[in-house]
Short mmCIF file of C-alpha atoms and ligand atoms in Angstrom, two decimals:
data_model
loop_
_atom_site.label_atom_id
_atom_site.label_comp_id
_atom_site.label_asym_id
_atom_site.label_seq_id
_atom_site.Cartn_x
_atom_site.Cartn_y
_atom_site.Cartn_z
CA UNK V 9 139.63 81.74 50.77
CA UNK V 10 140.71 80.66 47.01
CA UNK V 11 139.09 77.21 48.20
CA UNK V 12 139.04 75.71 44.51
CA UNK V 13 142.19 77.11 44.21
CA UNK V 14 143.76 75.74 47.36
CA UNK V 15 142.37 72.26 46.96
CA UNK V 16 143.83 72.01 43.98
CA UNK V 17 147.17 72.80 45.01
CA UNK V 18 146.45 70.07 47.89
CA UNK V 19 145.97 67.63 45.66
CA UNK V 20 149.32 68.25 43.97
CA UNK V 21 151.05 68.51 47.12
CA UNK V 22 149.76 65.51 48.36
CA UNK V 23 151.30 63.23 45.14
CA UNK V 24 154.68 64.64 46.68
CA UNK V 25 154.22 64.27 50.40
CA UNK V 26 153.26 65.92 53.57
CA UNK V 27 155.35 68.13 55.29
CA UNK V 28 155.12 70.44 58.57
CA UNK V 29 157.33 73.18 56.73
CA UNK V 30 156.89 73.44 52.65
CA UNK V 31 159.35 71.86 51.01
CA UNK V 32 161.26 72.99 47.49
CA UNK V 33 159.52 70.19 45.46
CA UNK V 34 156.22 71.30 47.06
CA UNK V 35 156.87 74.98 46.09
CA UNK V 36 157.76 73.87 42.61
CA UNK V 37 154.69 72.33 41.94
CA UNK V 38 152.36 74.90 43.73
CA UNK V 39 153.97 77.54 41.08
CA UNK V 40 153.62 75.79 38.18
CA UNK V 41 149.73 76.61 39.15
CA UNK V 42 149.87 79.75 39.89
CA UNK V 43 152.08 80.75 37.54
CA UNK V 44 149.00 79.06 34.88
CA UNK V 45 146.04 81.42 37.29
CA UNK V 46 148.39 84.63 36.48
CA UNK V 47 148.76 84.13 33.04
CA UNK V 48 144.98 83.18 32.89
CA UNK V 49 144.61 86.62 34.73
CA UNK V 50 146.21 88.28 31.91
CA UNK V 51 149.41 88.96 34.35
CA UNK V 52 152.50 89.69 31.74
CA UNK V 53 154.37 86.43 31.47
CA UNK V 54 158.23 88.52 32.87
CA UNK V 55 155.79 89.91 35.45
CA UNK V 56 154.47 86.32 36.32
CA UNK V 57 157.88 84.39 35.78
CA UNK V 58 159.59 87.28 38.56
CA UNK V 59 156.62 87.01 40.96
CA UNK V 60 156.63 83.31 41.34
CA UNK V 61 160.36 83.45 42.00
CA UNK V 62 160.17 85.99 44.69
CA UNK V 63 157.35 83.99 46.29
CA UNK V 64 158.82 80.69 45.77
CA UNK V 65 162.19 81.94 47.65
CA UNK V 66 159.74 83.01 50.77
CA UNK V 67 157.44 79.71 50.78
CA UNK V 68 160.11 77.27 51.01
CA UNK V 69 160.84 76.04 54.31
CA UNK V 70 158.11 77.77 55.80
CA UNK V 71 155.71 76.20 58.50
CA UNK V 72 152.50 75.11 56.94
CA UNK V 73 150.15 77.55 58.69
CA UNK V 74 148.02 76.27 61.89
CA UNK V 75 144.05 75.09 60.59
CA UNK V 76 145.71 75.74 56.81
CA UNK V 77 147.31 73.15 54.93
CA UNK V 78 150.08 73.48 52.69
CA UNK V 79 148.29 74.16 49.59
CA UNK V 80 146.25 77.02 51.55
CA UNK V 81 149.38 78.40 53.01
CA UNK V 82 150.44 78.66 49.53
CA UNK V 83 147.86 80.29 47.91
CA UNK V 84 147.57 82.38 51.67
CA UNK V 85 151.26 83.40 50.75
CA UNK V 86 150.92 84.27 47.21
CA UNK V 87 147.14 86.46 48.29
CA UNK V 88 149.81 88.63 50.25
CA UNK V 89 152.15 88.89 48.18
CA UNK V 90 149.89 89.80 45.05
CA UNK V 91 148.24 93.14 47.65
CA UNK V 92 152.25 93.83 48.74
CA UNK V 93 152.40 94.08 45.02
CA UNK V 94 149.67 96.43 44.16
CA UNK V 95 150.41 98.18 46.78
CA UNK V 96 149.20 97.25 49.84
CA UNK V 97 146.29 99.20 51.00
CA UNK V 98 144.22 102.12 48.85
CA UNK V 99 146.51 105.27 47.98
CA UNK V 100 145.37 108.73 47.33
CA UNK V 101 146.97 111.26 44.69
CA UNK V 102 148.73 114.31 46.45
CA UNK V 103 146.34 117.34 46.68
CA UNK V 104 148.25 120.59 47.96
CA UNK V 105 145.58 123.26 48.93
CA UNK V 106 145.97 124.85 45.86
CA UNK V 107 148.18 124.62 42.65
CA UNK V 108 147.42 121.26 41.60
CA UNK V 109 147.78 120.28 37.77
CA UNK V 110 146.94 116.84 36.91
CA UNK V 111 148.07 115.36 33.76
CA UNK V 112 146.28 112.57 32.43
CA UNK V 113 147.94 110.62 29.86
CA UNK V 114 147.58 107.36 27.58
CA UNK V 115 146.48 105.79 24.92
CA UNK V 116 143.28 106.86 22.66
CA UNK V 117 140.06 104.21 24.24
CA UNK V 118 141.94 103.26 27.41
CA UNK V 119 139.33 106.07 28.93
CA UNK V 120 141.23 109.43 29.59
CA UNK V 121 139.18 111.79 28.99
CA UNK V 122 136.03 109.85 30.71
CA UNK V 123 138.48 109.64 33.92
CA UNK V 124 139.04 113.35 33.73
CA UNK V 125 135.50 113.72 33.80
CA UNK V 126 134.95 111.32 36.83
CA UNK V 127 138.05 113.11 38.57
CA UNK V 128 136.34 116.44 37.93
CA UNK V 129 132.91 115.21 39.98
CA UNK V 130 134.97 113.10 42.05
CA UNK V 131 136.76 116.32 43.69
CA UNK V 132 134.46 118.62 43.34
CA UNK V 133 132.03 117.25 45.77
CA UNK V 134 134.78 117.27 48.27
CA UNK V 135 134.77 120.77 47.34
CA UNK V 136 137.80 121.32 45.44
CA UNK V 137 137.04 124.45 42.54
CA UNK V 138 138.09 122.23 39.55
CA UNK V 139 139.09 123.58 35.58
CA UNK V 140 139.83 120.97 33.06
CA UNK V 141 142.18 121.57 30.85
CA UNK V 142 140.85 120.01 26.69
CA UNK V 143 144.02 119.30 25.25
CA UNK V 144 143.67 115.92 23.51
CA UNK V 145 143.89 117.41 20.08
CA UNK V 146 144.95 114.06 18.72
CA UNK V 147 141.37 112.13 18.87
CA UNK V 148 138.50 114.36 17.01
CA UNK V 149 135.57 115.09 19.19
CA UNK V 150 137.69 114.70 22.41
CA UNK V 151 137.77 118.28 23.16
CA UNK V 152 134.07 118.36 22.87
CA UNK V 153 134.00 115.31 24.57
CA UNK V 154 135.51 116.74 27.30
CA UNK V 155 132.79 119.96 27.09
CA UNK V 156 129.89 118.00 27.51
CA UNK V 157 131.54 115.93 30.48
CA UNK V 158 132.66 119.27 32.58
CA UNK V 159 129.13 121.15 31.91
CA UNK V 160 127.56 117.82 33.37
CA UNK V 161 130.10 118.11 36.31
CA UNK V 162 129.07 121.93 36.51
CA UNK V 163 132.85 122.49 36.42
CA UNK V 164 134.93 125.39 33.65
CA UNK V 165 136.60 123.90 31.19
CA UNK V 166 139.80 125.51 28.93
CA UNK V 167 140.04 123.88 25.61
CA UNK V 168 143.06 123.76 23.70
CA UNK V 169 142.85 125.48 20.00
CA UNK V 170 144.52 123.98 17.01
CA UNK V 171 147.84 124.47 16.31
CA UNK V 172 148.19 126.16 20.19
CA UNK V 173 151.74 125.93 21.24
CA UNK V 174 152.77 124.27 24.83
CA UNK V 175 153.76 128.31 25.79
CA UNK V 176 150.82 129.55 24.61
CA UNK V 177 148.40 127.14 26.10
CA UNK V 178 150.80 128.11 29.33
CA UNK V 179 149.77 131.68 28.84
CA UNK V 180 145.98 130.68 28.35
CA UNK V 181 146.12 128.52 31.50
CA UNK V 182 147.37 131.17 33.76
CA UNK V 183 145.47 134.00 32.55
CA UNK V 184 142.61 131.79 33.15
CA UNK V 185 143.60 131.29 36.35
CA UNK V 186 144.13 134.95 37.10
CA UNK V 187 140.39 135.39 36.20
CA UNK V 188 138.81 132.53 38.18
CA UNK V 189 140.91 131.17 40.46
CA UNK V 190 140.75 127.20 40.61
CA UNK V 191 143.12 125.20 43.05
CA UNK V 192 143.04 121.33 41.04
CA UNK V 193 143.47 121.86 37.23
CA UNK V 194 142.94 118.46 35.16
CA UNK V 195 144.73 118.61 31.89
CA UNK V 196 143.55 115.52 29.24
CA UNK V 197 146.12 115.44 26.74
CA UNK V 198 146.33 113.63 23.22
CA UNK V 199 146.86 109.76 22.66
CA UNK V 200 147.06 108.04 20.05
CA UNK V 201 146.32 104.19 19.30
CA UNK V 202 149.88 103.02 19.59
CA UNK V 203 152.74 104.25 21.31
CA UNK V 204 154.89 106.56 19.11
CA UNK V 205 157.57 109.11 19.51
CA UNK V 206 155.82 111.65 18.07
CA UNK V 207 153.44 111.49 20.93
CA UNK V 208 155.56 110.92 24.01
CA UNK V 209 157.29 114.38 22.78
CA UNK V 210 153.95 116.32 22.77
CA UNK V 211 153.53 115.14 25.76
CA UNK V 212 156.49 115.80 27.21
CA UNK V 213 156.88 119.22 25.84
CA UNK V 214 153.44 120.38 27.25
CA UNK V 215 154.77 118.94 30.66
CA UNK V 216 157.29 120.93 30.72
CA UNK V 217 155.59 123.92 30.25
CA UNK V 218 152.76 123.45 32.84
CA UNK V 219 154.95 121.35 35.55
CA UNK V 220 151.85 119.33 36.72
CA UNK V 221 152.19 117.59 40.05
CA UNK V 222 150.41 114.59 39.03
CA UNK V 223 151.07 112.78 35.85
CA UNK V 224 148.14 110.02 35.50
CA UNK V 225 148.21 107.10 33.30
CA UNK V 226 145.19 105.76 32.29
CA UNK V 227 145.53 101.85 31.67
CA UNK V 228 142.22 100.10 30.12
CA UNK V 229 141.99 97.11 32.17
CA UNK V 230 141.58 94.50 29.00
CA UNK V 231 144.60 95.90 27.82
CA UNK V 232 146.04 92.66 29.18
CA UNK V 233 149.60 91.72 28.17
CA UNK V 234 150.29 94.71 26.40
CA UNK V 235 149.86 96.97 29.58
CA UNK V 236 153.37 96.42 30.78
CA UNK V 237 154.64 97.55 27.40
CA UNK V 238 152.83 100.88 27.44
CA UNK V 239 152.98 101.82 31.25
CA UNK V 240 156.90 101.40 30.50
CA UNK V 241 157.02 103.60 27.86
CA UNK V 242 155.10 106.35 29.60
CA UNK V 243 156.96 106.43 32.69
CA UNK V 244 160.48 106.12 31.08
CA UNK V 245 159.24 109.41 28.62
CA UNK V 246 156.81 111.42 31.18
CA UNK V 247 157.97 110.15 34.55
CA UNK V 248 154.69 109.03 35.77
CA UNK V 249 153.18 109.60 39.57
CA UNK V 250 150.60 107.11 39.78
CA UNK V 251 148.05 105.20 37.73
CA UNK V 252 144.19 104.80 37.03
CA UNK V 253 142.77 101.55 35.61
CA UNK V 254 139.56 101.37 33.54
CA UNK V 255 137.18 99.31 32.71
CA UNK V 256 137.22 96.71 35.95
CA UNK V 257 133.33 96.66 35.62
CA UNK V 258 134.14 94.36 32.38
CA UNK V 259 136.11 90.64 31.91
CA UNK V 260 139.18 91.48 32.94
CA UNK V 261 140.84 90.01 36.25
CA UNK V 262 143.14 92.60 36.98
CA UNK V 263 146.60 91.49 35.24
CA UNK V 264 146.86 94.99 33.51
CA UNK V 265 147.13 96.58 37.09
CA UNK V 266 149.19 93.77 38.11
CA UNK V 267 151.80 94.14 35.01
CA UNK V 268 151.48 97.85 34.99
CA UNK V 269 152.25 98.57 38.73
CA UNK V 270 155.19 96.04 38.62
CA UNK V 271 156.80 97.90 36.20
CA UNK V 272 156.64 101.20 37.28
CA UNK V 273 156.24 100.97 40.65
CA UNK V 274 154.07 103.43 40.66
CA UNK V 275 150.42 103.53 43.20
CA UNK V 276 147.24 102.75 41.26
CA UNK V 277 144.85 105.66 42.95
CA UNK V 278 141.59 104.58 41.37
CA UNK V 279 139.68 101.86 39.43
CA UNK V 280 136.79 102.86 36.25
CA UNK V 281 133.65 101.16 37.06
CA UNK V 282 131.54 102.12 34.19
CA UNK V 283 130.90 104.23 31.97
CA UNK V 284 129.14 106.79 33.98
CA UNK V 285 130.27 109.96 35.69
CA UNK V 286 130.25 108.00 39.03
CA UNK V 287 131.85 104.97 37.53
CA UNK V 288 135.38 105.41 40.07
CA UNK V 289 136.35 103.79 42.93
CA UNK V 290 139.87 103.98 45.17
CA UNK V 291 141.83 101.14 43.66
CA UNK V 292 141.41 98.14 46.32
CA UNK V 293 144.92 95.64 46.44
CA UNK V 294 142.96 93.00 48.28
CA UNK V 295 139.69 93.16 46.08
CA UNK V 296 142.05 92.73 42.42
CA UNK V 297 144.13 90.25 44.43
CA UNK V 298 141.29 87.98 45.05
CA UNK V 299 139.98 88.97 41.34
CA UNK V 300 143.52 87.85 39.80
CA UNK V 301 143.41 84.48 41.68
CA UNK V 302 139.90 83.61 40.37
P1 GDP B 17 140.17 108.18 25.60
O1 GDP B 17 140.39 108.05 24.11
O2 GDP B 17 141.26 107.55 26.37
O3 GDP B 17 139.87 109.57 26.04
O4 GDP B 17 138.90 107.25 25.92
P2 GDP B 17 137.40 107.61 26.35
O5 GDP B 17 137.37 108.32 27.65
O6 GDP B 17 136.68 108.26 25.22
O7 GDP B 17 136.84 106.15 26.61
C1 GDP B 17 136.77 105.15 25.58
C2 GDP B 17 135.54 104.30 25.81
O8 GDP B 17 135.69 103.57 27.02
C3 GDP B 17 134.26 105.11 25.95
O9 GDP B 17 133.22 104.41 25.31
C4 GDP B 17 134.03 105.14 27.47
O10 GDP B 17 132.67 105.27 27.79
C5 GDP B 17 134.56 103.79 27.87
N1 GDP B 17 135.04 103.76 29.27
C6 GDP B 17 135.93 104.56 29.88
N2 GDP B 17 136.13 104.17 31.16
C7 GDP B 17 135.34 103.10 31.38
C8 GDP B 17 135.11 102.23 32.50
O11 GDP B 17 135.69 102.34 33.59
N3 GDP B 17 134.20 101.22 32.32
C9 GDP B 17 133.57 101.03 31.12
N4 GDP B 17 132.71 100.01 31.02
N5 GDP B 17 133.77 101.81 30.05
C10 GDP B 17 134.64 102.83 30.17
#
């Protein structure tokens, strides 16, 4: 596992000496490496700095690991600790048998309303009766966007008019509902390119009014440093539930999820593949783990 990685760190370890248990000047040397493969990974550098720490305080003094040697127990130790980090093993949003309302929120590109379209399929061919809910009104076209996504998904979609109010689209929503009952409701609101107040309270005025039970955010996976930043922002304002990241078909080796889970400690449910309707997968720890380490 990590062999390139691992042999590496052997050959550092070995300039300092061979131990049976890892010693601090080992340890120290080790994480001068893999702090460098995190940052490479795009990992936020606070992110980085606290996770080599809290590694570093476990791998000292610990017994270098049967057929491993001590730069393999290292990088065996930090594999671990990176899936503890994103969460251990694949999570699943909460789905009640009816009365769901998902809000997906974050900024315009990072793939919002695309995800709402891939949630849509996603749960309705486990048969859930899905409605999305068109309310980016920030980004032109995304309404329509949105349209042409749900009547691909065969799936009802509400859009959002101008000018609508939080109440009103309340109103809209549940007389909707009335008509043609639906038991998961996916609501794509409005981002903008930056993070700005003006935004976040939109946001979380519309939240109040509908009370979803999810609120997504929707990181793009090249985001890279800047992910920590904006996950932060929208969980302090809209008190996230749990996160989607996009775009792991492209470059990127996973810091975004890395930075952005850190900080909110919130479960990363799914990862966009492509571009496509069928582009989402259940987020994977181990798989971005191994992706992060190289
Ligand atoms: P929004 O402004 O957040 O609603 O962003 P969009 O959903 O319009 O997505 C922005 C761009 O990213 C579009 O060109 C999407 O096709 C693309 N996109 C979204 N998710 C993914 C993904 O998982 N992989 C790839 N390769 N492209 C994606």
């Amino acid at each position: 596992m990590f062999e390139a990685l691992g042999n590496k760190l052997q050959d550092i370890l070995d300039r300092v000496g061979r131990e049976s248990k890892l010693t601090d000047t080992q340890v120290k040397a080790a994480m001068r490496e893999i702090r460098m493969a995190l940052l490479e990974a795009d990992v936020n550098f606070t992110v980085a700095k606290d996770f080599v720490a809290r590694v570093s305080e476990k791998a000292v003094g610990q017994d270098v690991l049967g057929s491993l040697n001590a730069g393999q127990t290292i990088v065996k130790m930090v594999h671990d600790e990176l899936i503890e980090t994103l969460g251990g093993q694949a999570a699943q949003p909460t789905l009640k048998t009816e009365g769901n309302v998902w809000f997906m929120v974050g900024l315009q590109g990072a793939g919002k309303t695309t995800s709402t379209g891939k949630l849509a399929a996603h749960y309705k061919a486990k048969g859930r009766r899905v409605l999305l809910v068109a309310a980016d009104t920030q980004r032109p076209a995304a309404r329509d966007q949105l349209e042409v996504l749900a009547n691909q998904v065969g799936v009802p979609v509400l859009k959002v008019a101008d000018g609508e109010t939080p109440q009103q689209t309340r109103a809209r929503l549940e007389a909707h509902l009335k008509e043609d009952f639906r038991d998961l409701v996916i609501v794509d609101t409005a981002g903008r390119l930056q993070i700005d107040a003006a935004l976040m309270d939109q946001l979380a005025d519309l939240q109040s009014q509908l009370q979803p039970s999810e609120t997504l955010l929707v990181v793009d996976a090249m985001t890279g440093q800047e992910a920590l930043n904006v996950a932060q922002t929208f969980d302090a304002r809209v008190n996230l539930s749990g996160l989607i990241i996009t775009k792991m078909d492209g470059d990127a080796r996973g810091g975004a999820a890395l930075s952005a889970r850190s900080v909110t400690g919130k479960p990363i449910y799914f990862s966009g593949t492509s571009e496509k309707l069928s582009g989402l997968e259940p987020f994977y720890p181990d798989r971005v783990a191994g992706r992060i380490l190289g």
